[in-house]
XYZ file of C-alpha atoms in Angstrom:
84
model
C 5.174 7.220 7.024
C 7.831 4.586 7.392
C 7.754 1.251 5.631
C 6.528 -0.456 8.826
C 3.818 2.169 9.298
C 2.740 1.638 5.683
C 2.510 -2.134 6.244
C 0.396 -1.493 9.357
C -1.843 0.885 7.389
C -2.298 -1.682 4.606
C -3.111 -4.322 7.235
C -5.698 -2.010 8.783
C -7.352 -1.408 5.424
C -7.457 -5.137 4.684
C -9.041 -5.769 8.099
C -11.586 -3.078 7.235
C -12.401 -4.858 3.951
C -12.330 -8.491 5.126
C -12.985 -8.428 8.863
C -10.397 -8.990 11.568
C -9.388 -12.646 11.193
C -9.496 -12.872 7.404
C -7.937 -9.404 7.052
C -4.943 -10.449 9.160
C -4.561 -13.587 7.091
C -4.708 -11.715 3.777
C -2.334 -9.003 5.017
C 0.165 -11.645 6.117
C 0.435 -12.692 2.485
C 0.230 -9.397 0.631
C 1.092 -6.377 2.836
C 4.878 -6.710 2.496
C 4.873 -7.305 -1.294
C 2.515 -4.352 -1.816
C 4.692 -1.982 0.203
C 7.922 -3.326 -1.329
C 6.618 -2.802 -4.865
C 5.417 0.690 -4.051
C 8.730 1.684 -2.444
C 10.494 0.463 -5.606
C 8.129 2.548 -7.767
C 8.791 5.691 -5.736
C 12.516 5.028 -5.909
C 12.294 5.052 -9.708
C 10.203 8.249 -9.854
C 11.542 11.727 -10.402
C 12.179 13.677 -7.188
C 9.047 15.521 -6.088
C 6.734 13.517 -8.352
C 3.720 12.189 -6.440
C 3.061 8.546 -7.270
C -0.283 6.809 -6.737
C -0.877 3.115 -7.324
C -3.809 0.756 -6.763
C -3.246 -2.816 -5.594
C -6.111 -5.312 -5.924
C -6.318 -8.455 -3.886
C -6.521 -11.644 -5.899
C -10.237 -12.066 -5.167
C -10.846 -8.359 -5.973
C -12.594 -7.750 -2.633
C -10.190 -4.962 -1.728
C -8.277 -2.290 -3.600
C -5.515 -0.581 -1.643
C -4.427 2.811 -2.972
C -0.985 4.052 -1.922
C 0.391 7.543 -2.525
C 3.960 8.636 -2.050
C 6.785 10.871 -3.179
C 10.582 10.785 -3.339
C 11.992 13.760 -1.445
C 15.672 14.480 -0.876
C 16.519 10.969 -2.043
C 14.216 9.380 0.540
C 10.951 7.528 -0.030
C 7.968 9.086 1.713
C 4.694 7.142 1.703
C 1.953 9.706 2.136
C -1.192 7.600 2.479
C -2.783 4.172 2.296
C -6.519 3.986 1.717
C -9.188 1.529 0.734
C -10.343 2.522 -2.749
C -14.027 2.131 -3.489
């Protein structure tokens, strides 16, 4: 998925965890930094290595797990899920 799709997926997971209004508010603060950090991590990984990282919200009500891989020099975010 693209960076924008990943931000939308993170927003959706935060809405799932917090409810619509609060989820949008939380995602407005943390979706971009989460995706930016993860893209940087994938960029530093060896080609073909699958990277998984958990991101906890400050209040610990949600844990977002992202998975991705660097393929042919490009970052590919594979999934965004709400970790239990």
